[in-house]
Coordinates of C-alpha atoms in Angstrom, one line a residue:
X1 CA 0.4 -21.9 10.6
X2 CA 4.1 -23.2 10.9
X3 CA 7.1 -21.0 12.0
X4 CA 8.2 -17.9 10.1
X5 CA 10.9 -15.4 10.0
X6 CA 9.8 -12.1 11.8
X7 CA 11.2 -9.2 12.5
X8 CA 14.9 -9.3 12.9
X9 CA 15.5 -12.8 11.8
X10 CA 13.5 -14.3 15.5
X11 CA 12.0 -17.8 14.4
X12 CA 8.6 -16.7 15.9
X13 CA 5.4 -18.3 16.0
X14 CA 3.0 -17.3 13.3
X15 CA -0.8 -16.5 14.5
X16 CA -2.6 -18.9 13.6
X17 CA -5.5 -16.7 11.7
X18 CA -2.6 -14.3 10.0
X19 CA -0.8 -15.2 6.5
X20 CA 2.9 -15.0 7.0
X21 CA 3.7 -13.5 3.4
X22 CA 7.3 -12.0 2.4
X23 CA 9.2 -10.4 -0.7
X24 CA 12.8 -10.6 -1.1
X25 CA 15.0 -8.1 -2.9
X26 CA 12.9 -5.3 -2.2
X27 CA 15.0 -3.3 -4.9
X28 CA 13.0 -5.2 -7.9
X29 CA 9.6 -3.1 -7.1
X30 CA 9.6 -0.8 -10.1
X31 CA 7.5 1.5 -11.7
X32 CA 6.9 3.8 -8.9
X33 CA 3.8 6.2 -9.4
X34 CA 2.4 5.0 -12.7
X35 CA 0.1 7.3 -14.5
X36 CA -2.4 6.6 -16.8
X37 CA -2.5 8.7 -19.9
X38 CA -5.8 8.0 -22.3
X39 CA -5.8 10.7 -25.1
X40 CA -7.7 10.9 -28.5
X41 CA -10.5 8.3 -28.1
X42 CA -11.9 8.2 -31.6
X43 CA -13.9 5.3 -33.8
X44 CA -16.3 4.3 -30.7
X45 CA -17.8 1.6 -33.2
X46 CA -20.3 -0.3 -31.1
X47 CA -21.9 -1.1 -27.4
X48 CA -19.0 -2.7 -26.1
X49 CA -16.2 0.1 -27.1
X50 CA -18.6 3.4 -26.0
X51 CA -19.1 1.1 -22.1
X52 CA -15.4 1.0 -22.8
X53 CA -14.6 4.8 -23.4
X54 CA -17.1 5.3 -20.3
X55 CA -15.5 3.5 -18.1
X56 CA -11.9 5.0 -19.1
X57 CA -13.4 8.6 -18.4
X58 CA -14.7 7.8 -14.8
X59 CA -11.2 6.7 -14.0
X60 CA -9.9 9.8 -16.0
X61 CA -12.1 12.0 -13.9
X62 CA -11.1 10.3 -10.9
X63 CA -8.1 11.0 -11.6
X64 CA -8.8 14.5 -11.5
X65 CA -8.7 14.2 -7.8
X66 CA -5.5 12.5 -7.3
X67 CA -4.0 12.4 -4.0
X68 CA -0.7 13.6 -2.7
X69 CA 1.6 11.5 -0.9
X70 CA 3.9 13.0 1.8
X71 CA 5.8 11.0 5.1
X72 CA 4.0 11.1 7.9
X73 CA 4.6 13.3 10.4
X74 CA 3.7 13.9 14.3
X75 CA 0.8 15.7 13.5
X76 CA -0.4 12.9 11.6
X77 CA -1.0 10.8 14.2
X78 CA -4.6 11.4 15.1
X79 CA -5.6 11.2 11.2
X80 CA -3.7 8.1 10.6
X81 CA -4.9 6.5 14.3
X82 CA -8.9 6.4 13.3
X83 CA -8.2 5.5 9.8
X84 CA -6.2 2.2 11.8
X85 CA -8.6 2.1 14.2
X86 CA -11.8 1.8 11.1
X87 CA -10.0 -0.4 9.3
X88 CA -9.7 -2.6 12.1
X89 CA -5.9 -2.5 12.2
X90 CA -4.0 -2.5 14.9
X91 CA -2.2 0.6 16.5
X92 CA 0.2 -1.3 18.6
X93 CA 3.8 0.2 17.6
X94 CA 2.4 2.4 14.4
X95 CA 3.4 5.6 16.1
X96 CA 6.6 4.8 17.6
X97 CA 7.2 4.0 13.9
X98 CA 5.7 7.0 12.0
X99 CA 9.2 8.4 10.4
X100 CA 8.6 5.4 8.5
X101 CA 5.2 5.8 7.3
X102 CA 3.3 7.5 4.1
X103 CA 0.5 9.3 3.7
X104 CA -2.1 10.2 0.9
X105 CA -4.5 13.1 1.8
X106 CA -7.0 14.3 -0.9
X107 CA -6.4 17.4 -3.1
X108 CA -8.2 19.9 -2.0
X109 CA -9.9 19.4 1.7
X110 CA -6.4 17.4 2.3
X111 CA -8.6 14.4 4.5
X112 CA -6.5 11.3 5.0
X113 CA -6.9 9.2 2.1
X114 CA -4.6 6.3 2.6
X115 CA -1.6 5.6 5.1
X116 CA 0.8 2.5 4.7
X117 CA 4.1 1.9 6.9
X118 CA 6.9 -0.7 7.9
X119 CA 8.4 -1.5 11.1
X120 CA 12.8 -1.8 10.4
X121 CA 14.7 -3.8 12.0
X122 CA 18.3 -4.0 10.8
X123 CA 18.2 -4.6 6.9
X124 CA 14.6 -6.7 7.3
X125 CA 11.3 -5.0 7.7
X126 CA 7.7 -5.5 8.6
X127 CA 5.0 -3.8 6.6
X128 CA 2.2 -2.4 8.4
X129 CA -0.9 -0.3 8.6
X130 CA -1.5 -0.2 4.5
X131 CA -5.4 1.3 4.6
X132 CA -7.7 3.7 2.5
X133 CA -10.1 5.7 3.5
X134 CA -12.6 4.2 1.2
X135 CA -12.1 2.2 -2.4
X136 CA -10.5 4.3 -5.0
X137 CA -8.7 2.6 -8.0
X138 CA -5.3 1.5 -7.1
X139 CA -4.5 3.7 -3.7
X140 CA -4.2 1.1 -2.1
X141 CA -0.7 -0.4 -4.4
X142 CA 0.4 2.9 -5.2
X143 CA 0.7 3.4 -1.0
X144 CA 2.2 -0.4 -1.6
X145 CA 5.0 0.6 -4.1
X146 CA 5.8 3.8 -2.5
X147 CA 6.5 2.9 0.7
X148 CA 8.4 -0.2 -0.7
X149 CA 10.6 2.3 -2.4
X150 CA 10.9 4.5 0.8
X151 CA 12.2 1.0 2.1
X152 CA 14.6 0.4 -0.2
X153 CA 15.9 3.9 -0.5
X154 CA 16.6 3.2 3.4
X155 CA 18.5 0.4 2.8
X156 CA 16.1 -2.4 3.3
X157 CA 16.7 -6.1 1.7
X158 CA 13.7 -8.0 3.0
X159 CA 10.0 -7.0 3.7
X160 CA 7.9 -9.2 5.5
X161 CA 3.9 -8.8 6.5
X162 CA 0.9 -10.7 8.4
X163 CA -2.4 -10.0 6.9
X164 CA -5.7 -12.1 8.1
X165 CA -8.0 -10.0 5.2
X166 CA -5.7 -9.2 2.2
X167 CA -3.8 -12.1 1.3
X168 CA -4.6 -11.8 -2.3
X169 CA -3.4 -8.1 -2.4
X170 CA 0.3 -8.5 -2.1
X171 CA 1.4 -11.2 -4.7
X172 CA 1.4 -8.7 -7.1
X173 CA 4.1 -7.1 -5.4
X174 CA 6.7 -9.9 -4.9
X175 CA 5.0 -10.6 -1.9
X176 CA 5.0 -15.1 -1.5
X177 CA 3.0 -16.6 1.2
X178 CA 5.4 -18.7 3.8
X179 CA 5.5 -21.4 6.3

């Protein structure tokens, strides 16, 4: 509830069954692209530390299968409109918009893996359309960081977003829920 700043600076009315969140100073989202690198695993001493190394080596070998991330592009737009429309995410205004939208296709087959966007207006901007295909460890904030490192390459100095399903995802990225 309450009254937010949207897009441009308009005092709006927030939905009431969206959180309004925001992050200021986009330029302090750091750490673009982190890799993990797990090398020489040695002394697996009990239970506890070989369920460890296990686990480390399914995310190594999904790692195997990293996607690529590239801007969207025209021909994008059928991809990126069914992943939208099965996430349950709105298409309104996401292809007017697609200069300023990523995507993540799978290495090899190239399928869409992930998509995320933003919506400028002036120096402020609305992030939108941040989906995966299906879970995969961290896609979903490294389509998060990139795109709000596209934004502040472009100049952008606030970054607002309305979410009704992932309120939780976005603190770690500066993002603070408002009134």
């Amino acid at each position: 509830g309450g009254r937010a700043a949207h897009g441009a600076g308009a005092d709006d009315d927030c939905v009431v069954c969206h959180v309004c969140l925001f992050v200021d100073n986009v330029g302090n989202v750091d750490n673009v692209g982190n890799v993990l690198n797990v090398t020489n695993v040695t002394n697996v001493t009990n239970v506890t530390n070989v369920i460890n190394v296990i686990n480390v080596i399914n995310v190594i070998n999904e790692m195997t299968d990293l996607p690529t991330f590239e801007p969207a592009v025209p021909g994008d737009w059928p991809d990126v409109s069914a992943l939208l429309i099965q996430s349950g995410l709105p298409l309104e205004g996401a292809q007017a918009h697609l200069a300023n939208f990523i995507v993540a296709r799978r290495a090899g087959d190239r399928a869409l893996a992930g998509v995320a966007g933003y919506e400028r207006f002036g120096d402020v901007a609305l992030l939108r359309s941040v989906a995966v295909a299906e879970p995969r460890h961290g896609l979903g904030a490294a389509l998060v960081r990139r795109i709000l490192a596209q934004a502040r390459q472009a100049g952008i100095r606030r970054m607002v977003l309305l979410t009704n399903t992932a309120e939780g995802f976005f603190p770690r990225f500066g993002f603070h829920r408002i009134e």
